[in-house]
Amino acid sequence: MCGIVGYLGSSKACPILINGLLKLEYRGYDSAGISTIENNKIMCIKNKGRVKELQNIEEINSLNGSIGIAHTRWATHGKPSSINAHPHLDNSKTFSVVHNGIIENHRELRTFLNNAGYTFLSETDTEVIPNLIHYYYSKEASNEANRFVKSVKKAVQDLKGSYAIAVISSLEPDKIIVARKDSPLVIGVKNNDKYIASDIPAILEYTNNIYILDDGDIAELSSNQITFYDKNFNVVNKNIEVITWDAKSACKNGYEDYMLKEIYEQPTAIRETIGTILDDCKKCNFGNINITKDYLASLSRIYIIACGTAMHAGLAVKPIFERLTSIPVEVDVASEFRYRNPLIDEHTLIICISQSGETADTIAALKNSKLCGCKTIAISNVIGSSISREADFTLYTHAGPEIAVASTKAYTSQITILALLAIYFAEVLERHEDTIIQNLKEEILELPSKVSIILENTDLIKEFAKKIYKEKDLFFIGRSVDYATTMEASLKLKEISYIHSDAYQSGELKHGPIALIEDDVTVIGIITDKRLVDKSISNIQEVITRGAKTLIITNQEINNEIFPNIVHIPKVNPLLSPILSIIPLQLLAYYVSKEKGLDIDKPRNLAKSVTVE
Ligand code: G6P
């Protein structure tokens, strides 16, 4: 959940590290710090608060080293403070470490190190790492070849839990050692300059040529080479992956916030995602997933597993999968699924969705499913992400880097690719008439321009945001596929505006929540399924009768005189409507948060990817 950057090259490290940290703040932002090496001495500056506050510390400008590591933190062990901030040093101040993840056996390691004479300054799990490295380094003979990397290897062998680490040492001031397990880390290269990052956007400005570390890998970076070791400490070769995202896609590009930019990037994100699957003859190309008719016909169930917004994408596509494949679909939260011994076997297909591809619970759920004999498909937005390495097959959304913590373009791209997958399954199964499939494909191709239409008409949403931004509670209601959208809309609002909201199936209102409706309570209804218009309208009327003010998002004909605030969205097959109906509600959350003057891209307590349980 934290961000790591590192640099080794011919330029001054500090500005590159700060620049990288600023791009990584979406991973955590309660403290930040930098270590560089100058004249064989580790210089370490760290602080509670945002990277900007670190930047304001005067001494930062005097860091002249051309090798360094840096970190922005999302606290797990130990409150946000400058002492708990990374980098951490060993007692002799010869090793400095930045770490993402959680060391589960840090207490035992602390006791072990205490007994060996080491002391600790912070409350963090991380501080054991530089001391362990020091412990092993001092045990190696001084003429031992590769002493530094060997000590790191021995230290990480003692760690239980997850980690991505970068280590520098004043004793070997021309090297950075990195290692990873269950937490991402990449190395970028350009000429002789080397960049380290927990997430690609941090270094995109400098290079698109990336090495992706596998679980258990260790790498030793020096000015003229990188040596990769696998989990058995054998030297291995790695191929460079060329990342197609450009640096601009990781900038705000004139928008006030990343979230707004990403909302407006949705037509492109959806178009690009479709473009990788549907060819000119409108044939679905899922050539990379080896799924046969016999296999699909043998399935008793599909499970879609994910967290947060990605889980809502699963809810949104459950109806299209069930309608087109006649296979029952269950959608579950990864943190629940992984611990409840679900009834799954080789007749269950598991689809895991994760924008980052690094969410710990989702990866664990996927691994457990494989042990039960299930085939697994991952949907991710990040090439080479951990989940893509674990899954049998991976499908990539092509949303480009998503920086704002609140997910928008990844969500609509996930629904798009999953809708195409449902269509593909139906084709393989031959369970549907061609015309139904062809019509859905035509409709999918029209989605980007329909999203653009919604994005061009935002006045009513902006006005409504002004009316409700001071509220404490509100409700979202919808039926069938619209219920999935209410869940996501409610999450979006909570995440960035801190207003409490609940999402209910409209028909459930009468079974309890309606007791909370009184004068001026806001209820937002979504109505996109023709079959359910009358029933949904009755539910809206019931809350208006009890004094509620309402907003309706719809593509149906609804009387403006009776219902004052209606946002009309383009007509679409209800199975695809979640891609359109969420757009005004993403904007509503955005503008409510804007009215409140909050930090939209970095909401309190949240992190973009949750790499710890
Ligand atoms: C965090 C983020 C959410 C995201 C969820 C799942 O909670 O704040 O925006 O939906 O993780 O992330 P993933 O990368 O697995 O889609």
XYZ file of C-alpha atoms and ligand atoms in Angstrom:
629
model
C 0.000 0.000 0.000
C 3.031 2.216 0.324
C 5.129 3.514 -2.553
C 8.790 2.804 -3.250
C 11.117 4.643 -5.609
C 14.832 4.198 -6.145
C 17.463 5.619 -8.444
C 21.052 4.835 -9.347
C 22.675 6.730 -12.192
C 24.526 9.788 -13.327
C 22.051 12.469 -12.155
C 21.256 13.819 -8.722
C 18.918 11.240 -7.151
C 16.806 13.475 -4.901
C 14.673 15.290 -7.529
C 14.008 12.001 -9.333
C 13.009 10.327 -6.085
C 10.708 13.200 -5.039
C 9.145 13.252 -8.487
C 8.507 9.519 -8.262
C 7.051 9.812 -4.766
C 4.641 12.512 -5.920
C 3.377 10.100 -8.566
C 3.022 7.334 -6.006
C 1.169 9.194 -3.303
C -1.996 7.388 -4.300
C -0.486 4.333 -2.640
C -0.183 5.982 0.755
C 0.508 9.417 2.050
C 0.861 9.716 5.788
C 4.633 10.106 5.827
C 7.513 10.115 3.375
C 11.281 9.900 3.335
C 14.482 9.634 1.326
C 17.928 8.115 1.823
C 20.872 8.897 -0.416
C 24.575 8.194 -0.102
C 27.184 10.920 -0.121
C 30.865 10.552 0.731
C 30.203 7.000 1.880
C 27.594 8.174 4.367
C 23.833 7.558 4.348
C 21.857 10.794 4.438
C 18.263 10.175 5.522
C 15.458 12.732 5.679
C 11.910 11.735 6.554
C 8.809 13.370 7.808
C 5.211 12.881 8.839
C 2.754 14.132 6.218
C 2.664 14.392 2.476
C 5.550 14.389 0.020
C 5.066 18.158 -0.425
C 5.958 18.612 3.248
C 9.086 16.530 2.740
C 9.944 18.716 -0.241
C 9.677 21.800 1.964
C 12.384 20.605 4.323
C 15.387 22.779 3.522
C 18.027 20.063 3.879
C 16.396 18.084 1.080
C 18.019 20.411 -1.447
C 21.450 19.625 -0.092
C 21.133 15.897 -0.865
C 23.552 15.536 -3.755
C 24.027 11.772 -4.053
C 23.282 10.013 -7.289
C 22.011 6.869 -5.611
C 18.995 6.737 -3.359
C 15.770 5.152 -2.181
C 12.520 6.778 -1.123
C 9.126 5.870 0.296
C 5.640 7.197 0.854
C 3.781 5.373 3.603
C 0.314 4.110 4.462
C 0.692 3.170 8.111
C 0.059 -0.403 9.230
C 2.462 -0.999 12.137
C 3.004 2.177 14.114
C 1.172 5.467 13.771
C 2.165 8.014 11.125
C 5.204 9.865 12.531
C 8.633 10.818 11.331
C 10.213 8.050 13.417
C 7.943 5.420 11.897
C 8.416 6.843 8.390
C 10.712 5.006 5.972
C 13.580 4.681 5.147
C 14.696 2.794 8.251
C 18.326 2.370 9.222
C 20.158 -0.281 11.195
C 21.802 0.666 14.485
C 25.142 1.389 12.851
C 23.471 3.519 10.165
C 25.195 1.588 7.415
C 22.070 0.081 5.820
C 18.928 1.901 4.831
C 15.735 0.151 3.781
C 12.368 1.054 2.326
C 9.682 -1.603 2.545
C 6.170 -2.266 1.318
C 4.144 -5.080 2.860
C 3.948 -6.564 6.336
C 6.530 -8.639 8.187
C 4.301 -10.972 10.151
C 7.073 -12.397 12.354
C 8.579 -9.015 13.218
C 8.074 -9.584 16.953
C 10.115 -12.792 16.961
C 12.772 -11.119 14.833
C 12.884 -8.149 17.205
C 13.439 -10.479 20.150
C 16.139 -12.326 18.252
C 17.879 -9.064 17.334
C 17.437 -7.633 20.851
C 19.236 -10.677 22.184
C 22.001 -10.036 19.670
C 22.368 -6.472 21.033
C 20.264 -4.494 18.536
C 17.829 -1.795 19.630
C 14.847 -0.240 17.878
C 13.646 3.313 17.508
C 10.330 2.860 15.717
C 7.165 0.831 16.221
C 7.359 -0.538 12.689
C 7.763 -4.092 11.478
C 10.224 -2.767 8.865
C 13.004 -1.765 11.240
C 13.983 -5.394 11.753
C 15.078 -5.611 8.109
C 18.099 -3.245 8.079
C 19.230 -4.701 11.389
C 18.924 -8.257 10.131
C 20.899 -7.310 7.038
C 23.555 -5.764 9.251
C 23.568 -8.882 11.421
C 24.264 -11.146 8.446
C 26.672 -8.705 6.802
C 28.845 -8.664 9.914
C 28.875 -12.453 9.951
C 30.184 -12.707 6.365
C 33.957 -12.633 5.846
C 35.050 -9.157 4.782
C 36.519 -10.510 1.540
C 33.370 -12.534 0.723
C 32.238 -11.875 -2.840
C 28.728 -10.458 -3.125
C 28.619 -9.875 0.622
C 25.861 -7.251 0.444
C 23.447 -9.215 -1.723
C 24.106 -12.391 0.246
C 23.261 -10.628 3.493
C 20.013 -9.333 2.014
C 19.210 -12.839 0.818
C 19.767 -14.287 4.288
C 17.696 -11.530 5.877
C 14.723 -12.006 3.562
C 14.843 -15.748 4.151
C 13.978 -14.976 7.773
C 10.988 -12.810 6.865
C 7.428 -14.135 6.973
C 4.760 -12.068 5.285
C 4.996 -9.818 2.279
C 7.666 -7.449 1.175
C 9.114 -5.360 -1.570
C 12.331 -3.796 -0.340
C 15.110 -1.604 -1.629
C 18.333 -1.390 0.337
C 21.402 0.827 0.131
C 24.573 0.628 2.186
C 27.333 3.079 2.961
C 29.710 0.106 2.946
C 28.957 -0.597 -0.728
C 27.839 2.853 -1.860
C 27.444 2.039 -5.546
C 24.714 -0.592 -5.194
C 21.027 -0.977 -4.559
C 19.659 -4.391 -3.646
C 15.974 -5.071 -4.141
C 13.822 -8.071 -3.267
C 10.140 -8.900 -3.449
C 7.536 -11.355 -2.226
C 3.795 -10.734 -2.602
C 4.332 -7.023 -3.140
C 5.167 -5.529 -6.530
C 8.479 -4.057 -7.608
C 9.839 -3.131 -11.019
C 13.183 -1.898 -12.305
C 13.312 0.562 -15.186
C 16.409 1.116 -17.303
C 17.564 3.867 -19.594
C 21.165 3.818 -20.785
C 23.125 3.376 -17.568
C 20.454 4.882 -15.318
C 18.343 2.522 -13.229
C 15.027 3.261 -11.606
C 13.118 1.269 -9.033
C 9.425 1.582 -8.343
C 6.587 -0.238 -6.684
C 4.339 1.021 -9.519
C 5.239 1.767 -13.112
C 3.763 5.342 -13.274
C 6.445 6.565 -10.847
C 9.175 6.097 -13.446
C 7.303 6.290 -16.762
C 8.631 9.778 -17.317
C 12.142 8.345 -17.548
C 11.686 4.996 -19.230
C 9.246 2.491 -20.714
C 11.744 -0.352 -20.481
C 10.915 -2.319 -17.391
C 12.041 -5.502 -15.687
C 9.289 -7.012 -13.558
C 10.489 -8.956 -10.540
C 8.860 -12.290 -9.748
C 8.011 -13.451 -6.278
C 11.152 -14.417 -4.416
C 13.465 -12.539 -6.807
C 16.401 -10.474 -5.612
C 18.302 -8.050 -7.832
C 21.610 -6.296 -7.389
C 21.842 -3.006 -9.244
C 25.183 -1.340 -9.833
C 26.249 1.343 -12.261
C 27.075 -1.034 -15.085
C 24.826 -4.016 -14.533
C 21.838 -5.655 -12.922
C 22.161 -9.190 -11.622
C 18.904 -11.045 -11.047
C 18.601 -13.947 -8.634
C 15.583 -16.231 -8.435
C 14.086 -17.565 -5.215
C 16.774 -20.271 -5.039
C 19.454 -17.606 -5.420
C 20.423 -18.801 -8.882
C 21.471 -16.067 -11.294
C 18.748 -15.712 -13.943
C 18.169 -13.652 -17.070
C 15.131 -11.437 -17.379
C 13.534 -9.866 -20.393
C 12.683 -6.213 -20.614
C 8.975 -5.492 -20.974
C 8.183 -2.419 -23.020
C 5.275 -0.603 -21.396
C 2.984 1.144 -23.855
C 1.583 3.706 -21.378
C 3.083 7.098 -22.083
C 4.284 9.530 -19.453
C 1.454 11.959 -20.211
C -1.103 9.366 -19.250
C 0.282 9.536 -15.716
C -0.069 13.365 -15.519
C -3.111 15.528 -14.832
C -3.002 16.987 -18.318
C -4.740 20.237 -17.407
C -7.440 18.668 -15.224
C -7.725 19.841 -11.622
C -7.665 16.285 -10.308
C -6.692 12.870 -11.588
C -10.159 11.592 -10.808
C -11.820 14.096 -13.141
C -9.269 13.349 -15.837
C -9.872 9.643 -15.457
C -13.656 10.078 -15.577
C -13.215 11.949 -18.864
C -10.822 9.301 -20.174
C -13.565 6.671 -20.055
C -14.598 6.844 -23.716
C -10.973 6.172 -24.694
C -10.418 3.525 -22.028
C -13.540 1.634 -23.084
C -12.745 2.015 -26.788
C -9.192 0.724 -26.300
C -10.388 -2.181 -24.213
C -12.950 -3.145 -26.854
C -10.324 -2.705 -29.576
C -8.125 -5.425 -28.097
C -10.958 -7.949 -28.244
C -13.368 -7.193 -31.090
C -11.765 -7.329 -34.513
C -13.021 -5.659 -37.695
C -15.383 -8.566 -38.362
C -16.781 -8.131 -34.845
C -15.348 -11.448 -33.801
C -14.296 -11.808 -30.150
C -10.591 -12.565 -29.894
C -9.891 -14.263 -26.626
C -7.318 -16.476 -28.277
C -5.104 -16.454 -25.196
C -7.657 -18.190 -22.979
C -7.917 -21.843 -23.675
C -11.612 -22.339 -22.893
C -13.448 -25.072 -24.796
C -17.132 -25.756 -25.272
C -16.825 -28.981 -23.245
C -15.163 -27.153 -20.405
C -17.788 -24.392 -20.283
C -20.577 -26.953 -20.540
C -19.084 -28.811 -17.582
C -19.223 -25.758 -15.319
C -21.674 -25.770 -12.450
C -20.828 -22.208 -11.440
C -18.722 -19.153 -12.129
C -17.401 -17.223 -9.157
C -16.339 -13.621 -9.609
C -14.023 -12.553 -6.797
C -12.676 -9.064 -6.131
C -12.571 -6.171 -3.655
C -14.097 -2.697 -3.632
C -14.966 -1.231 -6.986
C -13.707 -4.301 -8.828
C -16.213 -6.399 -6.866
C -18.975 -4.055 -8.013
C -17.868 -4.648 -11.596
C -18.508 -8.328 -10.857
C -22.022 -7.528 -9.599
C -22.652 -5.477 -12.729
C -21.773 -8.346 -15.084
C -23.455 -11.187 -13.208
C -26.706 -10.662 -15.169
C -25.033 -10.701 -18.594
C -23.103 -13.882 -17.788
C -26.187 -15.639 -16.453
C -28.401 -14.459 -19.307
C -25.952 -15.468 -22.052
C -24.364 -18.607 -20.650
C -27.076 -20.009 -18.366
C -24.300 -20.732 -15.869
C -25.065 -19.526 -12.319
C -22.714 -16.739 -11.241
C -21.811 -15.825 -7.694
C -19.970 -12.648 -6.839
C -17.994 -12.521 -3.631
C -15.695 -10.231 -1.718
C -12.191 -11.729 -1.791
C -11.533 -11.270 1.937
C -14.644 -13.345 2.716
C -14.260 -15.925 -0.026
C -10.722 -16.849 0.940
C -11.642 -17.805 4.500
C -14.979 -19.513 4.111
C -14.096 -22.779 2.410
C -16.347 -22.157 -0.582
C -17.793 -25.175 -2.398
C -15.588 -25.059 -5.466
C -13.905 -27.680 -7.619
C -12.850 -28.254 -11.211
C -16.415 -27.465 -12.291
C -16.071 -23.916 -10.981
C -14.487 -21.178 -13.034
C -12.959 -18.378 -10.980
C -12.718 -14.874 -12.413
C -10.715 -12.469 -10.248
C -10.879 -8.763 -11.009
C -8.215 -6.354 -9.810
C -7.271 -3.048 -11.379
C -3.837 -3.040 -9.757
C -3.444 -6.800 -9.818
C -1.837 -6.490 -6.402
C -4.721 -6.682 -3.937
C -3.619 -9.198 -1.302
C -7.031 -10.744 -0.622
C -7.855 -11.162 -4.301
C -4.526 -12.835 -5.008
C -4.961 -15.149 -2.012
C -8.495 -16.079 -3.134
C -7.150 -16.895 -6.587
C -4.341 -19.039 -5.184
C -6.777 -20.958 -2.931
C -9.082 -21.593 -5.881
C -6.262 -23.073 -7.921
C -5.535 -25.493 -5.090
C -9.163 -26.650 -5.347
C -8.692 -27.490 -9.025
C -10.494 -24.448 -10.478
C -9.387 -22.717 -13.656
C -8.715 -19.057 -12.998
C -8.988 -15.939 -15.156
C -7.598 -12.618 -13.943
C -8.811 -9.248 -15.170
C -6.168 -6.608 -14.514
C -5.139 -3.197 -15.750
C -1.436 -3.605 -15.057
C 0.736 -5.709 -17.314
C 2.848 -8.161 -15.377
C 0.969 -7.537 -12.120
C 1.131 -10.230 -9.448
C -2.344 -11.543 -10.175
C -1.510 -11.985 -13.849
C 1.395 -14.168 -12.836
C -0.782 -16.376 -10.662
C -3.827 -16.818 -12.887
C -4.165 -19.458 -15.596
C -5.223 -16.719 -18.033
C -5.155 -12.936 -17.839
C -7.254 -10.416 -19.704
C -6.074 -6.831 -19.610
C -8.266 -3.785 -19.528
C -6.624 -0.969 -21.439
C -7.603 1.931 -19.230
C -4.058 3.325 -18.893
C -2.651 4.190 -15.474
C -5.324 4.971 -12.904
C -3.894 7.305 -10.292
C -6.882 8.643 -8.309
C -7.648 6.384 -5.381
C -11.321 6.262 -6.337
C -11.531 3.966 -9.340
C -13.543 5.143 -12.361
C -12.157 4.268 -15.779
C -10.875 0.908 -14.569
C -14.412 0.050 -13.396
C -16.150 0.752 -16.696
C -13.330 -0.966 -18.594
C -13.681 -4.037 -16.373
C -17.407 -4.244 -17.093
C -16.689 -3.821 -20.799
C -14.166 -6.636 -21.023
C -16.307 -8.930 -18.881
C -19.378 -8.259 -21.023
C -17.285 -9.271 -24.043
C -16.121 -12.373 -22.201
C -19.744 -13.318 -21.461
C -20.525 -12.910 -25.163
C -17.526 -15.036 -26.073
C -18.624 -17.801 -23.686
C -22.096 -17.707 -25.251
C -20.519 -18.049 -28.695
C -18.367 -20.977 -27.611
C -21.354 -22.633 -25.938
C -23.591 -21.901 -28.937
C -26.409 -21.222 -26.515
C -27.747 -18.053 -28.131
C -29.062 -16.886 -31.434
C -26.550 -14.958 -33.485
C -28.748 -11.888 -33.639
C -28.732 -11.401 -29.858
C -24.967 -11.666 -29.795
C -24.554 -9.393 -32.827
C -26.853 -6.750 -31.308
C -24.924 -6.752 -28.059
C -21.649 -6.344 -29.934
C -23.091 -3.402 -31.894
C -24.213 -1.840 -28.634
C -20.803 -2.354 -27.029
C -19.145 -0.582 -29.951
C -21.445 2.408 -29.390
C -20.638 2.695 -25.680
C -17.663 5.100 -25.959
C -19.700 7.709 -27.837
C -22.622 7.303 -25.414
C -20.282 7.868 -22.472
C -19.031 11.033 -24.228
C -22.609 12.305 -24.509
C -23.089 11.923 -20.740
C -19.792 13.689 -20.071
C -20.892 16.652 -22.178
C -24.034 17.242 -20.099
C -23.047 17.713 -16.509
C -24.873 20.896 -15.436
C -27.625 19.191 -13.489
C -25.132 17.008 -11.636
C -23.040 20.033 -10.676
C -26.142 21.845 -9.417
C -27.339 18.832 -7.479
C -23.896 18.474 -5.871
C -24.274 22.029 -4.556
C -27.624 21.095 -3.008
C -26.424 18.012 -1.176
C -22.790 18.510 -0.241
C -23.581 19.382 3.386
C -25.641 16.269 3.982
C -24.709 13.532 6.398
C -26.611 10.598 4.914
C -28.148 9.620 1.647
C -29.573 6.641 -0.180
C -29.125 5.056 -3.581
C -31.799 2.712 -4.873
C -32.128 0.546 -7.963
C -33.433 -2.788 -9.150
C -31.681 -5.666 -10.883
C -28.605 -4.482 -12.750
C -29.138 -0.932 -11.444
C -28.600 -2.212 -7.926
C -24.948 -2.974 -8.776
C -24.595 0.640 -9.904
C -26.096 1.940 -6.663
C -23.464 -0.043 -4.728
C -20.660 1.512 -6.742
C -22.189 5.001 -6.625
C -22.529 4.769 -2.864
C -18.915 3.625 -2.495
C -17.674 6.468 -4.723
C -19.493 9.044 -2.610
C -18.252 7.599 0.691
C -14.660 7.313 -0.514
C -14.141 10.883 -1.593
C -16.823 13.011 0.101
C -16.981 11.208 3.490
C -20.771 11.379 3.361
C -22.422 8.256 4.660
C -24.646 6.579 2.104
C -26.370 3.253 1.667
C -27.354 1.340 -1.445
C -30.570 -0.666 -1.465
C -32.544 -2.722 -3.906
C -35.581 -0.478 -4.465
C -37.914 -3.311 -3.470
C -36.143 -3.681 -0.128
C -36.813 -0.098 0.942
C -40.113 -1.034 2.510
C -38.434 -3.697 4.620
C -36.658 -1.271 6.907
C -34.708 1.587 5.353
C -37.837 3.591 4.570
C -38.039 4.277 8.330
C -35.086 6.614 7.803
C -36.768 8.702 5.120
C -37.991 12.076 6.348
C -38.064 15.661 5.088
C -35.144 16.555 2.864
C -33.353 13.213 2.961
C -31.779 12.627 -0.455
C -32.623 9.491 -2.407
C -30.953 8.809 -5.745
C -32.693 6.294 -7.978
C -31.356 4.546 -11.063
C -33.853 3.253 -13.624
C -32.533 1.684 -16.822
C -34.574 -1.470 -17.287
C -37.820 -0.937 -19.184
C -39.440 -3.945 -17.515
C -38.976 -2.396 -14.100
C -39.792 1.269 -14.732
C -43.235 1.302 -13.139
C -42.132 -0.507 -10.026
C -39.042 1.671 -9.662
C -41.075 4.839 -10.119
C -43.487 3.702 -7.387
C -40.524 3.310 -5.037
C -39.332 6.822 -5.818
C -42.847 8.115 -5.250
C -42.949 6.413 -1.858
C -39.895 8.330 -0.671
C -41.084 11.626 -2.157
C -44.329 11.202 -0.216
C -42.234 11.002 2.940
C -40.431 14.241 2.167
C -37.319 13.003 0.333
C -35.643 15.033 -2.387
C -34.688 12.859 -5.312
C -32.387 12.573 -8.271
C -33.102 10.023 -10.986
C -30.598 8.644 -13.469
C -32.508 7.042 -16.318
C -32.784 6.263 -19.999
C -36.554 5.746 -19.783
C -39.395 8.237 -20.328
C -40.179 9.660 -16.924
C -42.355 12.685 -16.266
C -40.158 15.680 -15.451
C -43.040 17.536 -13.823
C -43.550 14.940 -11.127
C -39.872 14.157 -10.657
C -37.792 17.314 -10.658
C -34.163 16.195 -11.005
C -33.706 13.759 -13.858
C -30.419 13.028 -15.581
C -31.138 11.427 -18.934
C -28.556 9.017 -20.252
C -28.556 7.331 -23.683
C -30.622 4.210 -24.233
C -28.774 0.919 -24.112
C -29.483 -2.768 -23.525
C -30.015 -3.029 -19.735
C -27.288 -5.683 -19.577
C -24.805 -2.964 -20.525
C -26.386 -0.037 -18.729
C -24.026 -0.111 -15.680
C -21.323 1.303 -17.954
C -23.436 4.389 -18.628
C -25.471 4.881 -15.452
C -22.418 5.100 -13.179
C -20.907 8.044 -15.091
C -23.195 10.812 -13.695
C -22.772 9.332 -10.230
C -18.981 9.314 -10.452
C -19.308 12.982 -11.380
C -21.729 13.608 -8.526
C -19.267 12.153 -5.999
C -16.524 14.246 -7.581
C -18.444 17.536 -7.470
C -19.758 16.941 -3.938
C -16.194 16.409 -2.780
C -15.096 19.499 -4.720
C -17.796 21.589 -3.006
C -16.486 20.340 0.333
C -12.943 21.331 -0.637
C -11.534 17.852 0.000
C -8.459 16.198 -1.440
C -10.252 14.162 -4.086
C -7.360 12.098 -5.388
C -6.075 11.148 -1.979
C -9.011 10.582 0.343
C -8.248 10.085 4.012
C -7.287 6.613 5.235
C -7.496 5.036 1.777
C -4.853 3.650 -0.538
C -5.098 2.763 -4.176
C -4.005 -0.802 -3.876
C -4.375 -2.764 -0.696
C -1.442 -5.123 -0.668
C -1.972 -6.171 2.939
C -4.883 -8.115 4.434
C -8.820 -0.262 -2.747
C -9.115 0.952 -3.587
C -10.395 0.732 -4.380
C -10.274 -0.537 -5.210
C -9.939 -1.747 -4.342
C -9.598 -2.960 -5.176
O -9.776 -0.386 -1.757
O -9.234 2.097 -2.780
O -10.581 1.826 -5.245
O -11.477 -0.770 -5.868
O -8.793 -1.447 -3.554
O -8.441 -2.685 -5.921
P -7.975 -3.528 -7.165
O -6.675 -2.936 -7.568
O -7.863 -4.946 -6.695
O -9.029 -3.386 -8.210
